[in-house]
mmCIF file of C-alpha atoms in Angstrom:
data_model
loop_
_atom_site.group_PDB
_atom_site.id
_atom_site.type_symbol
_atom_site.label_atom_id
_atom_site.label_comp_id
_atom_site.label_asym_id
_atom_site.label_seq_id
_atom_site.Cartn_x
_atom_site.Cartn_y
_atom_site.Cartn_z
ATOM 1 C CA MET A 18 90.492 -12.295 -10.955
ATOM 2 C CA LYS A 19 93.583 -13.346 -12.375
ATOM 3 C CA ARG A 20 95.710 -16.480 -11.209
ATOM 4 C CA PHE A 21 99.494 -16.444 -11.392
ATOM 5 C CA ASP A 22 102.413 -18.579 -10.121
ATOM 6 C CA MET A 23 105.044 -16.805 -7.766
ATOM 7 C CA THR A 24 108.434 -18.456 -7.072
ATOM 8 C CA MET A 25 109.523 -18.329 -3.313
ATOM 9 C CA LYS A 26 113.128 -17.432 -1.815
ATOM 10 C CA ASP A 27 113.387 -21.577 -1.635
ATOM 11 C CA GLY A 28 112.190 -22.134 -5.282
ATOM 12 C CA LYS A 29 108.832 -23.296 -4.313
ATOM 13 C CA ILE A 30 106.189 -22.163 -7.174
ATOM 14 C CA LEU A 31 102.704 -20.776 -5.392
ATOM 15 C CA SER A 32 99.758 -20.571 -7.001
ATOM 16 C CA VAL A 33 98.638 -16.911 -6.570
ATOM 17 C CA CYS A 34 95.030 -14.906 -6.817
ATOM 18 C CA LEU A 35 94.617 -11.241 -7.079
ATOM 19 C CA TRP A 36 91.594 -9.355 -7.152
ATOM 20 C CA GLU A 37 91.819 -5.829 -8.273
ATOM 21 C CA PRO A 38 89.151 -2.958 -7.573
ATOM 22 C CA GLN A 39 88.386 -0.731 -10.378
ATOM 23 C CA GLY A 40 89.815 2.404 -10.239
ATOM 24 C CA GLU A 41 92.327 3.902 -7.344
ATOM 25 C CA PRO A 42 92.690 0.866 -4.683
ATOM 26 C CA ARG A 43 91.980 1.968 -1.125
ATOM 27 C CA GLY A 44 94.089 -0.817 0.271
ATOM 28 C CA ILE A 45 95.164 -4.327 0.452
ATOM 29 C CA VAL A 46 93.690 -7.550 1.975
ATOM 30 C CA GLN A 47 95.404 -10.890 1.927
ATOM 31 C CA ILE A 48 93.806 -14.032 2.628
ATOM 32 C CA SER A 49 95.231 -17.219 4.592
ATOM 33 C CA HIS A 50 92.889 -19.952 3.990
ATOM 34 C CA GLY A 51 92.066 -22.807 5.968
ATOM 35 C CA MET A 52 93.201 -26.452 5.891
ATOM 36 C CA ALA A 53 92.205 -28.795 3.059
ATOM 37 C CA GLU A 54 90.362 -26.045 1.020
ATOM 38 C CA HIS A 55 91.675 -23.277 -1.194
ATOM 39 C CA ILE A 56 92.115 -20.071 -1.848
ATOM 40 C CA MET A 57 89.311 -20.000 -4.382
ATOM 41 C CA ARG A 58 86.642 -20.780 -1.807
ATOM 42 C CA TYR A 59 87.200 -17.230 -0.738
ATOM 43 C CA ASP A 60 86.208 -15.685 -4.195
ATOM 44 C CA HIS A 61 82.898 -14.320 -2.735
ATOM 45 C CA ILE A 62 84.489 -12.149 0.073
ATOM 46 C CA ALA A 63 87.300 -11.177 -2.050
ATOM 47 C CA ASN A 64 85.176 -9.761 -4.790
ATOM 48 C CA TYR A 65 82.977 -7.861 -2.434
ATOM 49 C CA LEU A 66 86.205 -6.654 -0.930
ATOM 50 C CA SER A 67 87.520 -5.538 -4.455
ATOM 51 C CA GLU A 68 83.800 -4.057 -5.135
ATOM 52 C CA HIS A 69 84.601 -1.837 -2.394
ATOM 53 C CA GLY A 70 88.004 -0.535 -3.642
ATOM 54 C CA PHE A 71 90.316 -2.589 -2.046
ATOM 55 C CA VAL A 72 93.090 -5.094 -3.732
ATOM 56 C CA VAL A 73 92.785 -8.655 -2.641
ATOM 57 C CA ILE A 74 95.729 -11.016 -2.583
ATOM 58 C CA GLY A 75 96.337 -14.736 -1.451
ATOM 59 C CA ASP A 76 98.040 -18.112 -2.571
ATOM 60 C CA ASP A 77 96.961 -21.367 -2.300
ATOM 61 C CA HIS A 78 99.250 -22.653 0.788
ATOM 62 C CA ARG A 79 101.909 -25.392 0.647
ATOM 63 C CA ALA A 80 100.307 -28.587 0.639
ATOM 64 C CA HIS A 81 96.990 -27.094 -1.043
ATOM 65 C CA GLY A 82 95.076 -26.294 -4.020
ATOM 66 C CA GLU A 83 96.829 -25.584 -7.129
ATOM 67 C CA THR A 84 100.206 -25.104 -5.465
ATOM 68 C CA ASP A 85 100.338 -28.828 -4.699
ATOM 69 C CA LYS A 86 97.934 -30.296 -6.874
ATOM 70 C CA ASP A 87 99.599 -33.705 -6.819
ATOM 71 C CA THR A 88 100.525 -33.892 -3.424
ATOM 72 C CA LEU A 89 97.262 -32.370 -1.551
ATOM 73 C CA GLY A 90 98.027 -32.574 2.150
ATOM 74 C CA PHE A 91 101.700 -32.677 1.927
ATOM 75 C CA ALA A 92 105.030 -30.463 0.939
ATOM 76 C CA GLU A 93 108.476 -30.743 1.601
ATOM 77 C CA GLY A 94 109.762 -29.232 4.989
ATOM 78 C CA ASN A 95 108.674 -27.517 7.805
ATOM 79 C CA ILE A 96 105.078 -26.681 6.355
ATOM 80 C CA PHE A 97 104.020 -24.346 8.878
ATOM 81 C CA ASP A 98 107.067 -22.671 9.114
ATOM 82 C CA LEU A 99 107.596 -22.191 5.187
ATOM 83 C CA THR A 100 103.521 -21.117 4.763
ATOM 84 C CA LEU A 101 104.316 -18.389 7.215
ATOM 85 C CA SER A 102 107.425 -17.294 5.141
ATOM 86 C CA ASP A 103 105.470 -17.256 1.805
ATOM 87 C CA MET A 104 102.720 -15.164 3.252
ATOM 88 C CA ALA A 105 105.256 -12.763 4.572
ATOM 89 C CA GLU A 106 106.662 -12.699 0.634
ATOM 90 C CA ILE A 107 103.457 -12.240 -0.646
ATOM 91 C CA THR A 108 102.719 -9.338 2.019
ATOM 92 C CA GLU A 109 105.918 -7.667 0.495
ATOM 93 C CA TYR A 110 104.901 -8.281 -3.100
ATOM 94 C CA ALA A 111 101.462 -6.740 -2.803
ATOM 95 C CA LYS A 112 103.182 -3.931 -0.693
ATOM 96 C CA LYS A 113 105.757 -3.344 -3.473
ATOM 97 C CA GLU A 114 103.223 -3.228 -6.102
ATOM 98 C CA TYR A 115 100.882 -1.169 -4.720
ATOM 99 C CA ARG A 116 102.644 1.265 -2.969
ATOM 100 C CA GLY A 117 101.593 3.464 0.237
ATOM 101 C CA LEU A 118 98.291 0.885 1.168
ATOM 102 C CA LYS A 119 97.591 -0.299 4.415
ATOM 103 C CA VAL A 120 97.738 -4.030 4.480
ATOM 104 C CA VAL A 121 95.171 -6.464 6.674
ATOM 105 C CA LEU A 122 95.679 -10.257 6.711
ATOM 106 C CA PHE A 123 92.544 -12.458 7.215
ATOM 107 C CA GLY A 124 93.003 -15.738 8.031
ATOM 108 C CA HIS A 125 90.494 -18.193 8.773
ATOM 109 C CA SER A 126 90.958 -21.591 10.636
ATOM 110 C CA TYR A 127 94.246 -23.012 9.592
ATOM 111 C CA GLY A 128 94.835 -19.461 8.144
ATOM 112 C CA SER A 129 94.125 -18.109 11.524
ATOM 113 C CA PHE A 130 96.517 -19.640 13.188
ATOM 114 C CA LEU A 131 99.211 -18.911 10.454
ATOM 115 C CA THR A 132 97.928 -14.943 11.352
ATOM 116 C CA GLN A 133 98.572 -15.899 15.062
ATOM 117 C CA ALA A 134 102.022 -16.727 14.123
ATOM 118 C CA TYR A 135 102.436 -14.010 11.618
ATOM 119 C CA ILE A 136 101.532 -10.826 14.197
ATOM 120 C CA GLU A 137 104.352 -12.283 15.987
ATOM 121 C CA LYS A 138 106.773 -12.845 13.501
ATOM 122 C CA HIS A 139 106.097 -10.042 10.617
ATOM 123 C CA GLU A 140 103.749 -7.950 12.506
ATOM 124 C CA ASP A 141 105.678 -5.150 11.030
ATOM 125 C CA LEU A 142 104.645 -5.654 7.395
ATOM 126 C CA ILE A 143 101.014 -5.417 8.036
ATOM 127 C CA ASP A 144 98.336 -2.684 9.795
ATOM 128 C CA GLY A 145 95.904 -5.051 11.213
ATOM 129 C CA ALA A 146 94.785 -8.865 11.346
ATOM 130 C CA ILE A 147 91.242 -10.571 11.391
ATOM 131 C CA ILE A 148 91.691 -14.033 13.164
ATOM 132 C CA GLY A 149 88.569 -15.951 11.953
ATOM 133 C CA GLY A 150 87.510 -19.236 12.995
ATOM 134 C CA SER A 151 89.967 -19.701 15.285
ATOM 135 C CA ALA A 152 91.174 -21.063 18.947
ATOM 136 C CA LYS A 153 93.744 -20.916 21.470
ATOM 137 C CA MET A 154 95.539 -24.358 20.420
ATOM 138 C CA THR A 155 97.104 -25.477 23.896
ATOM 139 C CA GLY A 156 96.091 -27.753 26.772
ATOM 140 C CA ILE A 157 95.724 -31.737 26.454
ATOM 141 C CA VAL A 158 94.160 -32.001 23.262
ATOM 142 C CA THR A 159 96.669 -29.950 21.277
ATOM 143 C CA ALA A 160 99.321 -32.017 23.627
ATOM 144 C CA PHE A 161 97.999 -35.428 22.462
ATOM 145 C CA GLY A 162 97.817 -33.892 18.376
ATOM 146 C CA ARG A 163 101.211 -33.275 18.809
ATOM 147 C CA MET A 164 102.362 -36.692 20.526
ATOM 148 C CA VAL A 165 100.238 -38.586 17.469
ATOM 149 C CA ALA A 166 101.530 -36.522 15.125
ATOM 150 C CA ASN A 167 105.146 -37.214 16.017
ATOM 151 C CA ILE A 168 104.784 -40.869 16.598
ATOM 152 C CA GLY A 169 102.761 -41.000 13.201
ATOM 153 C CA TYR A 170 105.773 -38.998 11.265
ATOM 154 C CA ALA A 171 107.968 -41.256 12.915
ATOM 155 C CA PHE A 172 106.764 -44.314 12.069
ATOM 156 C CA LYS A 173 104.872 -44.411 8.958
ATOM 157 C CA GLY A 174 107.016 -41.112 7.393
ATOM 158 C CA GLY A 175 106.000 -37.283 6.550
ATOM 159 C CA ARG A 176 104.194 -37.864 3.488
ATOM 160 C CA ALA A 177 101.974 -40.589 5.051
ATOM 161 C CA LYS A 178 98.384 -39.576 5.824
ATOM 162 C CA GLY A 179 97.206 -38.449 9.504
ATOM 163 C CA GLU A 180 94.200 -40.510 9.141
ATOM 164 C CA PHE A 181 94.081 -40.995 13.029
ATOM 165 C CA ILE A 182 94.439 -37.174 13.668
ATOM 166 C CA LYS A 183 91.994 -36.098 10.990
ATOM 167 C CA LYS A 184 89.058 -38.804 12.375
ATOM 168 C CA ALA A 185 89.739 -37.803 16.089
ATOM 169 C CA SER A 186 89.224 -34.222 15.319
ATOM 170 C CA PHE A 187 86.198 -34.489 13.249
ATOM 171 C CA ASP A 188 84.776 -37.039 15.218
ATOM 172 C CA SER A 189 85.054 -34.507 18.263
ATOM 173 C CA TYR A 190 83.679 -31.626 16.043
ATOM 174 C CA GLU A 191 80.680 -33.447 15.417
ATOM 175 C CA LYS A 192 79.916 -34.833 18.844
ATOM 176 C CA LYS A 193 77.508 -32.030 19.519
ATOM 177 C CA LEU A 194 76.118 -31.620 15.487
ATOM 178 C CA LYS A 195 74.477 -34.574 14.991
ATOM 179 C CA ASP A 196 73.867 -33.758 11.028
ATOM 180 C CA GLY A 197 77.325 -34.441 10.993
ATOM 181 C CA SER A 198 78.339 -30.859 9.501
ATOM 182 C CA PHE A 199 80.692 -28.376 11.679
ATOM 183 C CA ILE A 200 81.287 -26.964 8.234
ATOM 184 C CA SER A 201 77.936 -24.919 7.925
ATOM 185 C CA SER A 202 74.184 -25.051 9.294
ATOM 186 C CA ILE A 203 73.196 -25.035 5.549
ATOM 187 C CA PRO A 204 73.500 -28.591 4.011
ATOM 188 C CA ALA A 205 74.152 -27.060 0.711
ATOM 189 C CA GLU A 206 77.290 -25.494 1.582
ATOM 190 C CA THR A 207 78.579 -28.892 3.382
ATOM 191 C CA GLU A 208 77.771 -30.647 0.525
ATOM 192 C CA ARG A 209 79.900 -28.099 -2.041
ATOM 193 C CA TYR A 210 82.931 -28.444 0.507
ATOM 194 C CA LEU A 211 82.709 -32.163 0.263
ATOM 195 C CA ALA A 212 82.287 -32.050 -3.718
ATOM 196 C CA ASP A 213 85.091 -29.718 -4.120
ATOM 197 C CA LYS A 214 88.110 -31.434 -5.562
ATOM 198 C CA TYR A 215 90.672 -29.465 -3.731
ATOM 199 C CA CYS A 216 88.768 -29.938 -0.281
ATOM 200 C CA ALA A 217 88.340 -32.274 2.336
ATOM 201 C CA PHE A 218 91.587 -34.703 1.716
ATOM 202 C CA THR A 219 93.603 -35.824 4.731
ATOM 203 C CA CYS A 220 96.546 -34.031 5.462
ATOM 204 C CA SER A 221 99.883 -35.622 6.211
ATOM 205 C CA TYR A 222 101.798 -36.424 9.160
ATOM 206 C CA GLY A 223 104.330 -34.201 8.313
ATOM 207 C CA PHE A 224 101.668 -31.688 7.984
ATOM 208 C CA TYR A 225 100.312 -32.119 11.572
ATOM 209 C CA LYS A 226 103.860 -32.452 12.855
ATOM 210 C CA TYR A 227 104.905 -28.998 12.155
ATOM 211 C CA MET A 228 101.346 -27.478 12.714
ATOM 212 C CA PHE A 229 101.361 -28.446 16.348
ATOM 213 C CA LYS A 230 105.185 -27.883 16.689
ATOM 214 C CA ALA A 231 104.202 -24.191 15.864
ATOM 215 C CA PHE A 232 101.564 -24.257 18.788
ATOM 216 C CA THR A 233 104.514 -24.905 21.492
ATOM 217 C CA TRP A 234 105.865 -21.226 20.769
ATOM 218 C CA MET A 235 103.086 -19.331 19.475
ATOM 219 C CA TYR A 236 101.563 -18.967 23.241
ATOM 220 C CA LYS A 237 104.833 -18.304 24.872
ATOM 221 C CA LYS A 238 105.464 -14.898 26.491
ATOM 222 C CA GLU A 239 108.296 -13.703 24.787
ATOM 223 C CA ASN A 240 106.710 -14.375 21.238
ATOM 224 C CA LEU A 241 103.593 -12.699 22.041
ATOM 225 C CA SER A 242 105.204 -9.789 23.072
ATOM 226 C CA ASN A 243 106.510 -9.096 19.850
ATOM 227 C CA ILE A 244 102.594 -8.244 18.755
ATOM 228 C CA ASP A 245 102.258 -4.257 18.180
ATOM 229 C CA LYS A 246 100.507 -2.929 21.577
ATOM 230 C CA ASP A 247 98.213 -0.734 18.913
ATOM 231 C CA LYS A 248 97.898 -3.152 16.074
ATOM 232 C CA PRO A 249 93.854 -3.607 15.146
ATOM 233 C CA LEU A 250 92.855 -7.131 15.526
ATOM 234 C CA LEU A 251 89.359 -8.247 15.101
ATOM 235 C CA LEU A 252 88.347 -12.042 16.262
ATOM 236 C CA ILE A 253 85.451 -13.647 14.324
ATOM 237 C CA SER A 254 83.784 -16.938 14.832
ATOM 238 C CA GLY A 255 80.377 -18.696 14.593
ATOM 239 C CA ASP A 256 78.932 -19.602 18.292
ATOM 240 C CA GLN A 257 78.244 -23.155 16.957
ATOM 241 C CA ASP A 258 81.882 -23.561 15.800
ATOM 242 C CA PRO A 259 83.498 -26.714 17.822
ATOM 243 C CA VAL A 260 86.993 -25.687 16.466
ATOM 244 C CA GLY A 261 86.724 -22.707 18.974
ATOM 245 C CA GLU A 262 84.971 -24.825 21.427
ATOM 246 C CA TYR A 263 81.662 -23.318 20.930
ATOM 247 C CA THR A 264 83.476 -19.706 21.650
ATOM 248 C CA LYS A 265 85.446 -20.838 24.957
ATOM 249 C CA SER A 266 89.219 -21.161 22.914
ATOM 250 C CA VAL A 267 88.088 -17.851 21.278
ATOM 251 C CA GLU A 268 87.672 -16.216 24.426
ATOM 252 C CA ALA A 269 90.814 -17.629 25.894
ATOM 253 C CA LEU A 270 92.731 -16.215 23.003
ATOM 254 C CA TYR A 271 91.265 -12.693 23.273
ATOM 255 C CA ASN A 272 92.290 -12.590 26.961
ATOM 256 C CA THR A 273 95.464 -13.673 25.976
ATOM 257 C CA TYR A 274 95.806 -11.018 24.076
ATOM 258 C CA VAL A 275 94.013 -8.450 26.491
ATOM 259 C CA GLY A 276 96.675 -9.761 29.029
ATOM 260 C CA ILE A 277 99.703 -9.295 27.309
ATOM 261 C CA GLY A 278 98.196 -5.429 27.015
ATOM 262 C CA LEU A 279 97.395 -5.391 23.627
ATOM 263 C CA LYS A 280 94.906 -2.147 23.505
ATOM 264 C CA ASN A 281 92.815 -3.051 19.949
ATOM 265 C CA VAL A 282 91.479 -6.048 19.960
ATOM 266 C CA THR A 283 87.674 -6.394 19.587
ATOM 267 C CA LYS A 284 85.627 -9.875 18.797
ATOM 268 C CA LYS A 285 82.379 -10.730 17.317
ATOM 269 C CA TYR A 286 80.214 -14.177 17.547
ATOM 270 C CA TYR A 287 77.308 -15.070 15.298
ATOM 271 C CA LYS A 288 74.571 -16.569 16.673
ATOM 272 C CA ASN A 289 74.010 -20.445 15.797
ATOM 273 C CA VAL A 290 76.504 -20.313 13.127
ATOM 274 C CA ARG A 291 79.156 -23.060 12.813
ATOM 275 C CA HIS A 292 82.876 -22.945 11.327
ATOM 276 C CA GLU A 293 82.294 -21.378 8.007
ATOM 277 C CA TYR A 294 80.933 -18.084 8.638
ATOM 278 C CA LEU A 295 81.260 -16.648 5.214
ATOM 279 C CA ASN A 296 79.358 -19.561 3.963
ATOM 280 C CA ASP A 297 76.116 -19.872 7.105
ATOM 281 C CA VAL A 298 73.608 -17.632 7.709
ATOM 282 C CA SER A 299 75.706 -15.048 8.764
ATOM 283 C CA ARG A 300 77.452 -14.450 5.423
ATOM 284 C CA GLU A 301 76.085 -10.596 4.723
ATOM 285 C CA GLU A 302 76.547 -9.750 8.189
ATOM 286 C CA ALA A 303 80.602 -11.066 8.439
ATOM 287 C CA PHE A 304 81.037 -9.435 5.029
ATOM 288 C CA ALA A 305 79.826 -6.040 6.280
ATOM 289 C CA ASP A 306 82.213 -6.718 9.542
ATOM 290 C CA ILE A 307 85.076 -7.527 7.584
ATOM 291 C CA LEU A 308 84.792 -4.580 5.114
ATOM 292 C CA ALA A 309 84.047 -2.364 8.234
ATOM 293 C CA PHE A 310 87.381 -3.327 9.970
ATOM 294 C CA VAL A 311 89.197 -3.147 6.413
ATOM 295 C CA GLU A 312 87.796 0.363 6.198
ATOM 296 C CA LYS A 313 88.940 1.138 9.954
ATOM 297 C CA VAL A 314 92.256 0.082 9.488
ATOM 298 C CA CYS A 315 93.081 1.507 5.802
ATOM 299 C CA GLY A 316 91.250 4.775 6.415
#
């Protein structure tokens, strides 16, 4: 693996990681990480895919990791839309560096919301997508989150930590999980996440404001209609993941895609698995499923 800086069109410098296979590459996988974590938490799946011949690339998104290590949870501007643009620039970079190869975008959690938006805005740049640990972000809870984010932004400013939103989210996630961890059923994995200096921080009201704003346009018919009807999509989630409402909201997303006429959408739920299927008892199964999908798309 090698890490390098990449300057975006607006001058923002991102920290990017690249995993290259030995020998001729078979395709490209771009990873979009979750909220309050960083790209190196995907080192295990990236190494696995590179060992099977795939180039893997991903950045520490704005407000995260090495990219914004001094202001974790905050970055200037419309963080969601700018991150979406960053991802497209990284895809274009990878396609130029490894010409002729197909690209699969894999997004988890926050990264899966970015991926949902990406296949509406930049679907021509990729050949397939994996949407993991996700949900369809509509309804009363999402509307409440947007309201709180906007109020916090207006009265406390974009840099202020969105403690209320974080507490409300985590409290709701852990209602059923009495041991206090929605991350993984394996205690050591949760401890590893909490001990990571680039994880578990509180995102700013600015971060939340623009994320919730994106949810207001992502599910409009005119935007969903931009998705290629034949684009291969894989939805994966733990069946005990509260983010996806224990599959209910993942099903809603799946049904939305099928309902607009997408012809190549599949889903997989991992039994007794929580939010991080890559760091739970499903790890080997999830690795194999991701590889199989990538191989199918890239040929």
